[in-house]
Tab-separated table of C-alpha atoms (C1' of nucleotides) in Angstrom:
chain	number	residue	atom	x	y	z
A	100	MET	CA	18.997	-67.426	189.402
A	101	SER	CA	22.479	-66.170	190.070
A	102	GLU	CA	24.579	-66.931	193.103
A	103	ALA	CA	23.194	-66.188	196.496
A	104	ILE	CA	24.821	-64.172	199.182
A	105	GLU	CA	27.117	-66.639	200.800
A	106	VAL	CA	26.117	-67.698	204.260
A	107	ASN	CA	29.141	-68.768	206.195
A	108	SER	CA	28.075	-71.938	207.902
A	109	SER	CA	31.338	-73.061	209.476
A	110	PRO	CA	30.452	-73.173	213.169
A	111	ALA	CA	34.134	-72.971	214.087
A	112	THR	CA	34.455	-69.282	213.325
A	113	LEU	CA	32.013	-67.833	215.786
A	114	ASN	CA	33.734	-64.530	216.297
A	115	LYS	CA	31.865	-61.308	216.781
A	116	LYS	CA	31.991	-60.380	213.136
A	117	GLU	CA	30.322	-63.550	211.997
A	118	LEU	CA	27.666	-63.211	214.632
A	119	ALA	CA	26.948	-59.631	213.713
A	120	ARG	CA	26.832	-60.503	210.044
A	121	GLN	CA	24.391	-63.344	210.509
A	122	LYS	CA	22.193	-61.347	212.819
A	123	SER	CA	22.078	-58.348	210.507
A	124	GLN	CA	21.478	-60.487	207.450
A	125	ALA	CA	18.661	-62.372	209.136
A	126	GLN	CA	17.038	-59.149	210.328
A	127	ILE	CA	17.243	-57.703	206.842
A	128	LEU	CA	15.911	-60.842	205.198
A	129	ASP	CA	13.007	-60.974	207.631
A	130	ALA	CA	12.128	-57.360	207.009
A	131	ALA	CA	12.461	-57.766	203.259
A	132	GLU	CA	10.274	-60.864	203.265
A	133	THR	CA	7.574	-59.047	205.198
A	134	LEU	CA	7.594	-55.961	203.011
A	135	PHE	CA	8.002	-57.698	199.660
A	136	ALA	CA	5.070	-59.941	200.582
A	137	SER	CA	2.765	-57.138	201.643
A	138	HIS	CA	3.745	-54.404	199.189
A	139	GLY	CA	5.244	-56.247	196.234
A	140	TYR	CA	8.678	-55.837	194.718
A	141	ASP	CA	8.230	-52.227	193.645
A	142	GLY	CA	6.068	-51.256	196.585
A	143	ALA	CA	8.709	-52.189	199.128
A	144	SER	CA	11.391	-49.521	199.196
A	145	MET	CA	14.902	-50.152	200.418
A	146	ASN	CA	14.328	-47.373	202.897
A	147	ALA	CA	11.270	-49.073	204.350
A	148	ILE	CA	13.080	-52.401	204.509
A	149	ALA	CA	16.014	-50.815	206.308
A	150	THR	CA	13.726	-49.096	208.788
A	151	GLU	CA	11.819	-52.321	209.427
A	152	ALA	CA	15.118	-54.158	209.927
A	153	LYS	CA	16.356	-51.369	212.205
A	154	VAL	CA	19.571	-50.799	210.283
A	155	PRO	CA	20.646	-47.878	208.080
A	156	LYS	CA	19.811	-48.231	204.428
A	157	ALA	CA	23.457	-48.225	203.398
A	158	ASN	CA	23.930	-51.261	205.582
A	159	VAL	CA	21.313	-53.189	203.648
A	160	LEU	CA	23.163	-52.411	200.445
A	161	TYR	CA	26.433	-53.386	202.028
A	162	TYR	CA	25.234	-56.937	202.634
A	163	PHE	CA	23.004	-57.332	199.586
A	164	LYS	CA	24.530	-55.469	196.714
A	165	SER	CA	21.250	-54.435	195.111
A	166	LYS	CA	17.498	-54.641	195.536
A	167	ASP	CA	17.343	-57.382	192.922
A	168	ASN	CA	19.911	-59.345	194.832
A	169	LEU	CA	18.042	-58.948	198.102
A	170	TYR	CA	14.817	-60.059	196.477
A	171	GLU	CA	16.524	-63.154	195.095
A	172	ALA	CA	17.981	-63.958	198.488
A	173	VAL	CA	14.522	-63.758	200.057
A	174	LEU	CA	13.075	-66.062	197.418
A	175	GLU	CA	15.874	-68.568	197.863
A	176	ARG	CA	15.397	-68.648	201.604
A	177	ILE	CA	11.698	-69.339	201.138
A	178	LEU	CA	12.293	-72.130	198.643
A	179	SER	CA	14.895	-73.827	200.792
A	180	ASN	CA	12.530	-73.578	203.738
A	181	TRP	CA	9.748	-75.156	201.696
A	182	ASN	CA	11.943	-77.973	200.456
A	183	LEU	CA	12.927	-78.812	204.010
A	184	GLY	CA	9.460	-79.877	205.084
A	185	LEU	CA	8.515	-81.491	201.824
A	186	ILE	CA	6.652	-84.760	202.034
A	187	ASP	CA	7.109	-87.054	199.091
A	188	ILE	CA	4.627	-89.520	197.697
A	189	SER	CA	5.751	-92.678	195.978
A	190	VAL	CA	4.130	-95.569	194.191
A	191	ASP	CA	4.018	-97.997	197.072
A	192	ASP	CA	2.502	-95.554	199.553
A	193	ASP	CA	-1.116	-95.670	200.575
A	194	PRO	CA	-2.863	-92.991	198.480
A	195	ALA	CA	-5.369	-91.849	201.091
A	196	LEU	CA	-2.857	-91.517	203.889
A	197	SER	CA	-0.047	-89.888	201.922
A	198	LEU	CA	-2.353	-87.449	200.140
A	199	TYR	CA	-3.953	-86.554	203.442
A	200	ARG	CA	-0.553	-85.875	204.968
A	201	TYR	CA	0.521	-83.822	201.994
A	202	ILE	CA	-2.640	-81.708	202.185
A	203	HIS	CA	-2.244	-81.300	205.927
A	204	LEU	CA	1.316	-80.086	205.488
A	205	LYS	CA	0.344	-77.632	202.786
A	206	VAL	CA	-2.523	-76.214	204.799
A	207	ARG	CA	-0.330	-75.745	207.833
A	208	LEU	CA	2.325	-74.020	205.743
A	209	ALA	CA	-0.277	-71.715	204.204
A	210	CYS	CA	-1.817	-70.765	207.539
A	211	GLU	CA	1.391	-70.472	209.529
A	212	GLN	CA	3.652	-68.856	206.919
A	213	PRO	CA	1.200	-66.947	204.751
A	214	GLN	CA	3.780	-64.278	203.947
A	215	GLN	CA	5.979	-66.734	202.117
A	216	SER	CA	3.135	-68.104	200.104
A	217	ARG	CA	1.993	-64.618	199.190
A	218	LEU	CA	5.430	-63.529	198.094
A	219	PHE	CA	5.689	-66.619	195.931
A	220	ALA	CA	2.263	-65.822	194.503
A	221	THR	CA	3.113	-62.244	193.556
A	222	GLU	CA	6.332	-63.446	191.941
A	223	VAL	CA	4.459	-65.961	189.782
A	224	ILE	CA	1.679	-63.495	188.994
A	225	ARG	CA	4.289	-61.056	187.674
A	226	GLY	CA	5.392	-63.776	185.275
A	227	ALA	CA	7.996	-65.346	187.545
A	228	PRO	CA	10.910	-63.202	186.288
A	229	TYR	CA	13.194	-64.629	188.941
A	230	LEU	CA	11.652	-68.069	189.452
A	231	ALA	CA	10.965	-69.204	185.896
A	232	ASP	CA	14.341	-70.905	185.702
A	233	TYR	CA	13.955	-72.536	189.074
A	234	ILE	CA	10.531	-73.871	188.170
A	235	ARG	CA	11.813	-75.227	184.892
A	236	GLN	CA	14.817	-76.934	186.395
A	237	ASN	CA	13.581	-78.026	189.804
A	238	THR	CA	9.816	-78.000	190.089
A	239	ARG	CA	9.093	-79.505	186.681
A	240	PRO	CA	11.115	-82.714	187.185
A	241	TRP	CA	9.584	-83.114	190.634
A	242	PHE	CA	6.122	-82.441	189.205
A	243	ARG	CA	6.534	-85.072	186.527
A	244	LYS	CA	7.633	-87.689	189.021
A	245	LYS	CA	4.539	-87.046	191.090
A	246	VAL	CA	2.318	-87.165	188.037
A	247	ALA	CA	3.844	-90.544	187.260
A	248	VAL	CA	3.112	-91.764	190.775
A	249	LEU	CA	-0.493	-90.643	190.528
A	250	GLN	CA	-0.832	-92.272	187.135
A	251	ALA	CA	0.541	-95.504	188.571
A	252	TRP	CA	-2.094	-95.346	191.295
A	253	ILE	CA	-4.759	-94.885	188.655
A	254	ASP	CA	-3.424	-97.762	186.578
A	255	ALA	CA	-3.391	-99.971	189.660
A	256	GLY	CA	-7.018	-99.045	190.296
A	257	LYS	CA	-6.159	-97.472	193.613
A	258	ILE	CA	-7.789	-94.131	192.787
A	259	THR	CA	-10.421	-92.954	190.333
A	260	GLN	CA	-9.274	-92.061	186.868
A	261	VAL	CA	-8.558	-88.332	186.749
A	262	ASP	CA	-5.988	-86.091	185.120
A	263	PRO	CA	-3.000	-86.267	187.522
A	264	SER	CA	-1.778	-82.774	186.659
A	265	HIS	CA	-5.097	-81.195	187.476
A	266	LEU	CA	-5.267	-83.199	190.666
A	267	LEU	CA	-1.951	-81.758	191.793
A	268	PHE	CA	-3.008	-78.265	190.779
A	269	MET	CA	-6.167	-78.671	192.808
A	270	ILE	CA	-4.232	-79.667	195.901
A	271	TRP	CA	-1.861	-76.740	195.500
A	272	SER	CA	-4.584	-74.229	194.774
A	273	SER	CA	-7.010	-75.209	197.509
A	274	THR	CA	-4.317	-75.099	200.162
A	275	GLN	CA	-2.398	-72.037	198.975
A	276	TYR	CA	-5.673	-70.160	198.691
A	277	TYR	CA	-5.889	-69.863	202.459
A	278	ALA	CA	-2.631	-67.908	202.463
A	279	ASP	CA	-3.049	-65.757	199.372
A	280	TYR	CA	-6.702	-64.845	199.921
A	281	GLN	CA	-6.517	-64.808	203.703
A	282	THR	CA	-7.850	-61.263	203.845
A	283	GLU	CA	-10.968	-62.126	201.879
A	284	ILE	CA	-11.570	-65.382	203.730
A	285	LEU	CA	-11.316	-63.723	207.113
A	286	ILE	CA	-13.718	-60.979	206.083
A	287	LEU	CA	-16.233	-63.485	204.705
A	288	GLN	CA	-16.094	-65.533	207.878
A	289	ASN	CA	-15.981	-62.444	210.087
A	290	LYS	CA	-12.799	-63.621	211.783
A	291	LEU	CA	-9.685	-61.777	212.840
A	292	GLU	CA	-7.175	-64.551	212.270
A	293	TYR	CA	-6.811	-68.271	211.761
A	294	GLU	CA	-6.814	-70.445	214.850
A	295	GLU	CA	-5.211	-73.798	215.385
A	296	SER	CA	-8.601	-75.448	214.989
A	297	ASP	CA	-9.016	-73.835	211.562
A	298	ILE	CA	-5.991	-75.692	210.256
A	299	GLU	CA	-7.611	-78.977	211.202
A	300	ALA	CA	-11.001	-78.002	209.815
A	301	ILE	CA	-9.538	-76.796	206.534
A	302	THR	CA	-7.435	-79.917	206.187
A	303	ARG	CA	-10.412	-82.147	206.903
A	304	SER	CA	-12.768	-80.446	204.454
A	305	THR	CA	-10.187	-80.145	201.713
A	306	ALA	CA	-9.009	-83.718	202.094
A	307	GLN	CA	-12.566	-84.980	202.289
A	308	LEU	CA	-13.481	-83.381	198.974
A	309	ILE	CA	-10.329	-84.365	197.122
A	310	LEU	CA	-10.080	-87.872	198.495
A	311	GLY	CA	-13.793	-88.294	197.932
A	312	GLY	CA	-13.321	-87.226	194.337
A	313	LEU	CA	-10.701	-89.958	194.022
A	314	GLY	CA	-12.994	-92.603	195.492
A	315	LEU	CA	-11.094	-92.691	198.782
A	316	LYS	CA	-12.146	-92.182	202.369
A	317	LEU	CA	-10.501	-90.016	205.001
A	318	PRO	CA	-7.932	-92.130	206.832
A	319	GLU	CA	-9.227	-93.000	210.276
A	320	SER	CA	-5.898	-93.042	212.061
A	321	ILE	CA	-4.607	-89.515	212.004
B	1197	MET	CA	-27.145	-27.745	161.632
B	1198	SER	CA	-28.377	-30.844	163.318
B	1199	GLU	CA	-29.269	-29.613	166.752
B	1200	ALA	CA	-32.755	-31.029	166.843
B	1201	ILE	CA	-31.541	-34.531	166.143
B	1202	GLU	CA	-28.657	-34.886	168.507
B	1203	VAL	CA	-30.293	-33.667	171.684
B	1204	ASN	CA	-32.897	-36.327	172.140
B	1205	SER	CA	-31.461	-38.912	169.819
B	1206	SER	CA	-30.471	-41.684	172.212
B	1207	PRO	CA	-29.501	-42.425	175.793
B	1208	ALA	CA	-25.933	-41.623	174.802
B	1209	THR	CA	-25.388	-38.139	173.473
B	1210	LEU	CA	-23.140	-39.039	170.610
B	1211	ASN	CA	-21.296	-35.819	169.961
B	1212	LYS	CA	-17.591	-35.831	169.344
B	1213	LYS	CA	-16.687	-34.851	172.873
B	1214	GLU	CA	-18.505	-37.741	174.422
B	1215	LEU	CA	-16.996	-40.144	171.928
B	1216	ALA	CA	-13.508	-38.862	172.526
B	1217	ARG	CA	-13.997	-39.011	176.262
B	1218	GLN	CA	-15.262	-42.570	176.231
B	1219	LYS	CA	-12.580	-43.703	173.835
B	1220	SER	CA	-9.797	-42.095	175.848
B	1221	GLN	CA	-11.130	-43.386	179.134
B	1222	ALA	CA	-11.468	-46.901	177.783
B	1223	GLN	CA	-7.945	-46.822	176.349
B	1224	ILE	CA	-6.573	-45.619	179.653
B	1225	LEU	CA	-8.522	-48.168	181.657
B	1226	ASP	CA	-7.345	-50.977	179.386
B	1227	ALA	CA	-3.742	-49.899	179.674
B	1228	ALA	CA	-4.019	-49.474	183.428
B	1229	GLU	CA	-5.596	-52.887	183.856
B	1230	THR	CA	-2.826	-54.520	181.863
B	1231	LEU	CA	-0.018	-52.786	183.714
B	1232	PHE	CA	-1.498	-52.978	187.202
B	1233	ALA	CA	-2.037	-56.690	186.664
B	1234	SER	CA	1.451	-57.422	185.416
B	1235	HIS	CA	3.495	-55.016	187.525
B	1236	GLY	CA	1.364	-54.365	190.579
B	1237	TYR	CA	0.099	-51.041	191.881
B	1238	ASP	CA	3.516	-49.551	192.608
B	1239	GLY	CA	5.233	-51.230	189.689
B	1240	ALA	CA	2.953	-49.617	187.132
B	1241	SER	CA	3.919	-45.976	186.659
B	1242	MET	CA	1.552	-43.350	185.369
B	1243	ASN	CA	4.072	-42.701	182.639
B	1244	ALA	CA	4.032	-46.307	181.505
B	1245	ILE	CA	0.240	-46.408	181.614
B	1246	ALA	CA	0.030	-43.233	179.537
B	1247	THR	CA	2.480	-44.598	176.987
B	1248	GLU	CA	0.598	-47.878	176.759
B	1249	ALA	CA	-2.664	-45.977	176.315
B	1250	LYS	CA	-1.016	-43.721	173.721
B	1251	VAL	CA	-2.007	-40.508	175.469
B	1252	PRO	CA	0.132	-37.951	177.320
B	1253	LYS	CA	0.486	-38.526	181.021
B	1254	ALA	CA	-1.258	-35.272	181.869
B	1255	ASN	CA	-4.274	-36.541	179.987
B	1256	VAL	CA	-4.490	-39.606	182.214
B	1257	LEU	CA	-4.521	-37.336	185.231
B	1258	TYR	CA	-7.116	-35.126	183.625
B	1259	TYR	CA	-9.630	-37.965	183.429
B	1260	PHE	CA	-8.637	-39.806	186.581
B	1261	LYS	CA	-7.577	-37.312	189.155
B	1262	SER	CA	-4.935	-39.491	190.784
B	1263	LYS	CA	-3.275	-42.874	190.553
B	1264	ASP	CA	-5.392	-44.111	193.445
B	1265	ASN	CA	-8.490	-43.017	191.615
B	1266	LEU	CA	-7.448	-44.737	188.408
B	1267	TYR	CA	-6.711	-47.940	190.289
B	1268	GLU	CA	-10.141	-47.860	191.905
B	1269	ALA	CA	-11.786	-47.281	188.544
B	1270	VAL	CA	-9.997	-50.326	187.130
B	1271	LEU	CA	-11.114	-52.463	190.054
B	1272	GLU	CA	-14.694	-51.279	189.725
B	1273	ARG	CA	-14.786	-52.099	186.039
B	1274	ILE	CA	-13.507	-55.608	186.755
B	1275	LEU	CA	-16.059	-56.230	189.479
B	1276	SER	CA	-18.969	-55.002	187.385
B	1277	ASN	CA	-17.756	-57.201	184.542
B	1278	TRP	CA	-17.619	-60.195	186.865
B	1279	ASN	CA	-21.064	-59.560	188.258
B	1280	LEU	CA	-22.520	-59.451	184.767
B	1281	GLY	CA	-21.777	-63.071	184.001
B	1282	LEU	CA	-22.529	-64.357	187.443
B	1283	ILE	CA	-24.446	-67.602	187.662
B	1284	ASP	CA	-26.471	-68.038	190.775
B	1285	ILE	CA	-27.305	-71.241	192.552
B	1286	SER	CA	-30.501	-71.631	194.503
B	1287	VAL	CA	-32.099	-74.266	196.646
B	1288	ASP	CA	-34.322	-75.849	194.028
B	1289	ASP	CA	-31.587	-76.198	191.435
B	1290	ASP	CA	-29.968	-79.488	190.619
B	1291	PRO	CA	-26.648	-79.515	192.518
B	1292	ALA	CA	-24.575	-81.379	189.956
B	1293	LEU	CA	-25.707	-79.314	187.014
B	1294	SER	CA	-25.557	-75.896	188.649
B	1295	LEU	CA	-22.196	-76.534	190.298
B	1296	TYR	CA	-20.816	-77.799	187.014
B	1297	ARG	CA	-21.995	-74.683	185.241
B	1298	TYR	CA	-20.563	-72.464	187.928
B	1299	ILE	CA	-17.187	-74.189	187.703
B	1300	HIS	CA	-17.244	-74.003	183.932
B	1301	LEU	CA	-17.919	-70.284	184.049
B	1302	LYS	CA	-15.162	-69.661	186.547
B	1303	VAL	CA	-12.627	-71.666	184.560
B	1304	ARG	CA	-13.472	-69.820	181.383
B	1305	LEU	CA	-13.183	-66.478	183.148
B	1306	ALA	CA	-9.802	-67.463	184.589
B	1307	CYS	CA	-8.408	-68.654	181.269
B	1308	GLU	CA	-9.845	-65.919	179.082
B	1309	GLN	CA	-9.428	-62.919	181.406
B	1310	PRO	CA	-6.410	-63.897	183.490
B	1311	GLN	CA	-5.353	-60.274	183.865
B	1312	GLN	CA	-8.460	-59.406	185.811
B	1313	SER	CA	-8.120	-62.348	188.107
B	1314	ARG	CA	-4.465	-61.530	188.736
B	1315	LEU	CA	-5.180	-57.917	189.522
B	1316	PHE	CA	-7.859	-58.999	191.957
B	1317	ALA	CA	-5.391	-61.439	193.496
B	1318	THR	CA	-2.648	-58.867	194.046
B	1319	GLU	CA	-5.198	-56.509	195.584
B	1320	VAL	CA	-6.331	-59.147	198.070
B	1321	ILE	CA	-2.760	-60.283	198.767
B	1322	ARG	CA	-1.866	-56.695	199.697
B	1323	GLY	CA	-4.617	-56.818	202.289
B	1324	ALA	CA	-7.423	-55.551	200.042
B	1325	PRO	CA	-6.916	-51.862	200.920
B	1326	TYR	CA	-9.451	-50.831	198.294
B	1327	LEU	CA	-11.702	-53.895	198.218
B	1328	ALA	CA	-12.128	-54.707	201.895
B	1329	ASP	CA	-15.259	-52.583	202.086
B	1330	TYR	CA	-16.696	-54.027	198.911
B	1331	ILE	CA	-16.096	-57.568	200.123
B	1332	ARG	CA	-17.711	-56.812	203.440
B	1333	GLN	CA	-20.779	-55.157	201.955
B	1334	ASN	CA	-21.318	-57.105	198.748
B	1335	THR	CA	-19.438	-60.374	198.673
B	1336	ARG	CA	-20.176	-61.424	202.233
B	1337	PRO	CA	-23.984	-61.269	201.944
B	1338	TRP	CA	-23.776	-63.140	198.646
B	1339	PHE	CA	-21.400	-65.662	200.186
B	1340	ARG	CA	-23.750	-66.340	203.101
B	1341	LYS	CA	-26.700	-66.891	200.809
B	1342	LYS	CA	-24.739	-69.462	198.873
B	1343	VAL	CA	-23.551	-71.151	202.044
B	1344	ALA	CA	-27.205	-71.411	203.053
B	1345	VAL	CA	-28.099	-72.974	199.732
B	1346	LEU	CA	-25.333	-75.530	200.053
B	1347	GLN	CA	-26.389	-76.291	203.612
B	1348	ALA	CA	-29.942	-76.813	202.410
B	1349	TRP	CA	-28.684	-79.293	199.844
B	1350	ILE	CA	-26.806	-81.115	202.568
B	1351	ASP	CA	-29.851	-81.171	204.850
B	1352	ALA	CA	-31.945	-82.517	202.006
B	1353	GLY	CA	-29.384	-85.263	201.483
B	1354	LYS	CA	-28.639	-84.075	197.982
B	1355	ILE	CA	-24.892	-83.777	198.565
B	1356	THR	CA	-22.435	-85.249	201.032
B	1357	GLN	CA	-22.022	-83.465	204.348
B	1358	VAL	CA	-19.134	-81.032	204.052
B	1359	ASP	CA	-18.370	-77.540	205.290
B	1360	PRO	CA	-20.126	-75.299	202.759
B	1361	SER	CA	-17.651	-72.440	203.182
B	1362	HIS	CA	-14.697	-74.633	202.397
B	1363	LEU	CA	-16.535	-76.076	199.444
B	1364	LEU	CA	-16.994	-72.606	197.995
B	1365	PHE	CA	-13.368	-71.714	198.713
B	1366	MET	CA	-12.268	-74.846	196.923
B	1367	ILE	CA	-14.267	-73.955	193.828
B	1368	TRP	CA	-12.877	-70.434	193.807
B	1369	SER	CA	-9.302	-71.509	194.424
B	1370	SER	CA	-9.121	-74.361	191.958
B	1371	THR	CA	-10.505	-72.229	189.156
B	1372	GLN	CA	-8.744	-68.955	189.928
B	1373	TYR	CA	-5.461	-70.839	190.207
B	1374	TYR	CA	-5.318	-71.253	186.449
B	1375	ALA	CA	-5.225	-67.482	186.058
B	1376	ASP	CA	-2.975	-66.482	188.940
B	1377	TYR	CA	-0.413	-69.251	188.525
B	1378	GLN	CA	-0.690	-69.452	184.748
B	1379	THR	CA	3.035	-68.884	184.343
B	1380	GLU	CA	3.940	-71.826	186.564
B	1381	ILE	CA	1.313	-74.116	185.076
B	1382	LEU	CA	2.430	-73.415	181.531
B	1383	ILE	CA	6.059	-74.050	182.438
B	1384	LEU	CA	5.214	-77.311	184.187
B	1385	GLN	CA	3.184	-78.505	181.232
B	1386	ASN	CA	5.672	-77.113	178.713
B	1387	LYS	CA	2.994	-75.098	176.976
B	1388	LEU	CA	2.981	-71.608	175.559
B	1389	GLU	CA	-0.630	-70.724	176.260
B	1390	TYR	CA	-4.010	-72.170	177.107
B	1391	GLU	CA	-6.076	-73.534	174.265
B	1392	GLU	CA	-9.814	-73.847	173.966
B	1393	SER	CA	-9.543	-77.558	174.732
B	1394	ASP	CA	-7.741	-76.786	177.990
B	1395	ILE	CA	-10.771	-74.960	179.295
B	1396	GLU	CA	-12.878	-78.049	178.766
B	1397	ALA	CA	-10.268	-80.375	180.244
B	1398	ILE	CA	-9.762	-78.200	183.312
B	1399	THR	CA	-13.493	-77.861	183.838
B	1400	ARG	CA	-14.007	-81.596	183.518
B	1401	SER	CA	-11.216	-82.568	185.919
B	1402	THR	CA	-12.087	-79.921	188.456
B	1403	ALA	CA	-15.781	-80.675	188.355
B	1404	GLN	CA	-15.123	-84.395	188.486
B	1405	LEU	CA	-13.105	-84.088	191.678
B	1406	ILE	CA	-15.403	-81.641	193.446
B	1407	LEU	CA	-18.652	-83.274	192.393
B	1408	GLY	CA	-17.135	-86.649	193.237
B	1409	GLY	CA	-16.247	-85.353	196.660
B	1410	LEU	CA	-19.893	-84.393	197.078
B	1411	GLY	CA	-21.142	-87.810	196.036
B	1412	LEU	CA	-22.345	-86.539	192.665
B	1413	LYS	CA	-21.601	-87.547	189.112
B	1414	LEU	CA	-20.700	-85.334	186.190
B	1415	PRO	CA	-23.916	-84.290	184.431
B	1416	GLU	CA	-24.229	-86.184	181.167
B	1417	SER	CA	-26.042	-83.507	179.222
B	1418	ILE	CA	-23.593	-80.685	178.851
C	412	DA	C1'	-19.011	-15.746	163.645
C	413	DA	C1'	-18.284	-15.172	168.356
C	414	DG	C1'	-18.028	-16.719	172.829
C	415	DG	C1'	-17.837	-20.279	176.450
C	416	DG	C1'	-16.663	-24.457	177.951
C	417	DT	C1'	-14.022	-28.607	177.595
C	418	DT	C1'	-9.903	-31.287	176.234
C	419	DT	C1'	-5.040	-31.623	175.237
C	420	DT	C1'	-0.391	-31.140	176.302
C	421	DG	C1'	4.518	-29.763	177.370
C	422	DA	C1'	6.932	-27.799	180.966
C	423	DC	C1'	7.661	-27.905	185.551
C	424	DC	C1'	7.535	-28.973	190.720
C	425	DT	C1'	8.537	-31.676	194.825
C	426	DT	C1'	9.406	-35.932	196.772
C	427	DC	C1'	11.224	-40.280	196.750
C	428	DT	C1'	13.884	-43.979	194.428
C	429	DG	C1'	17.966	-47.265	194.231
C	430	DG	C1'	22.565	-46.732	194.655
C	431	DT	C1'	27.507	-44.629	195.654
C	432	DC	C1'	31.195	-43.108	198.451
C	433	DA	C1'	34.375	-41.610	201.637
C	434	DA	C1'	35.101	-41.125	206.402
C	435	DT	C1'	34.862	-43.570	210.636
C	436	DA	C1'	34.474	-47.339	213.928
C	437	DA	C1'	35.104	-51.971	215.253
C	438	DT	C1'	37.384	-56.377	215.092
C	439	DT	C1'	40.797	-59.709	213.802
C	440	DT	C1'	45.360	-60.790	212.628
C	441	DA	C1'	50.544	-60.405	212.870
D	517	DT	C1'	50.423	-52.961	220.083
D	518	DA	C1'	50.365	-51.992	215.169
D	519	DA	C1'	48.561	-53.162	210.874
D	520	DA	C1'	45.144	-54.947	208.078
D	521	DT	C1'	40.272	-56.196	207.391
D	522	DT	C1'	35.802	-55.634	207.753
D	523	DA	C1'	31.619	-53.261	209.206
D	524	DT	C1'	28.881	-48.930	209.881
D	525	DT	C1'	26.813	-44.868	208.395
D	526	DG	C1'	25.586	-39.986	206.997
D	527	DA	C1'	25.867	-37.290	203.029
D	528	DC	C1'	25.098	-37.262	198.513
D	529	DC	C1'	23.704	-38.304	193.456
D	530	DA	C1'	21.055	-38.788	189.132
D	531	DG	C1'	16.849	-40.266	187.663
D	532	DA	C1'	12.071	-41.404	188.129
D	533	DA	C1'	7.878	-40.971	190.725
D	534	DG	C1'	3.079	-38.652	191.119
D	535	DG	C1'	1.078	-34.483	190.455
D	536	DT	C1'	0.262	-29.267	189.006
D	537	DC	C1'	-0.476	-25.576	185.854
D	538	DA	C1'	-1.327	-22.478	182.263
D	539	DA	C1'	-1.383	-21.933	177.452
D	540	DA	C1'	-3.174	-23.777	173.269
D	541	DA	C1'	-6.471	-26.479	170.611
D	542	DC	C1'	-10.774	-28.122	170.107
D	543	DC	C1'	-15.856	-28.492	169.963
D	544	DC	C1'	-20.492	-26.960	170.977
D	545	DT	C1'	-23.813	-23.530	171.595
D	546	DT	C1'	-25.921	-19.058	170.377
DNA sequence: AAGGGTTTTGACCTTCTGGTCAATAATTTA
DNA sequence: TAAATTATTGACCAGAAGGTCAAAACCCTT
């Protein structure tokens, strides 16, 4: 991924120009995220994004030199947002509790920010043209560390013997599913939208199945 | 010449026109499926589809009146293909065995026909503009029957008490994930493609976790 | 062999695409 | 205040989009 649009973060220079720039950029990024997520890269036109952001199209191209560039900026914002709330698991942690927390976090993210998850999904489905490098250089090392942690838990007899990679994939899939397939899920359950109680119910059921499969019980103190 | 033979020969009138039509249509549908899956609805142009199918663009529009129509035809072919291989579960079945078989089938479908799964995914992510009706009228009744079966198993004490809907979602997600996120999974595992042995390994791990979460063991006779 | 219907195809149409640019307006700096 | 920067925006461009059409090629019937 090439360089992002620079975001001037020095709080000292809070003149009107900086304010306008940040406001416009945020508006544009929000609009782009919405439209890229719902219509895909090609389905979201610069015109539609500009209209949604309530700025002229030429203004969008003034801040983000090209559509590619804008798309990259949206992806980067999503990834940095995801990394912020990331919960880590490590060898000495209690498996049941830390896995439960990780699942809870992922479910909440999926239900509360489904757009971001969906945009990520469409990017990967297309073959990850923009994210392949990121995954190789950032996600893979992280993934391998977590696999090692899970393997250590298995070796210590803390959880049932199971392929750690597939365990991680199962956690990712079963949580992300509620974002990506939201439309189908809501139709099947005859609902209009997720409620706060759904997040808890989904977390509980998902954690129950996965932890159960690992020979663990749901942690009592939540 | 051979009029008497061809008229009543078989359910398919096998004259040259019919053959050409079926061959062309199949070529076009194949090409459209490939391109819709990899580039999305808007990303796949009629021109590209025609080139991939090795027919002139006007020919594509002769058989399928519009892009919308072609897209619908592709979706319908996928759904009918999926319904063909569908394994049903019913109350009197053995939970472990029938769930294992269902998971196995889903994993194989995901690994061997990832395109179809991905196209379905992008359609649902976009809000299922074409499939919402189908899901409401076909999938939902089927879904509720299966939920009832699972609930019956729970009531009979055959499986652990868990929300049946979420159980079904977990099976769908954890299998479909290997198609939709194939790119990411292959990068993380440093592989080029799935092998036959992967299908077995994925099935085993997935089934082990889900069945374990239900208080069941992997069936020994597979 | 002739006629009627279907299939094939290149040329063409309109609309929309991402992107450019020069003129103008606003703000900061000197 | 004047000069220099930076931001805003309508007009515009070449190319690609989905779709139309009529002439030609093809096949089947009679």
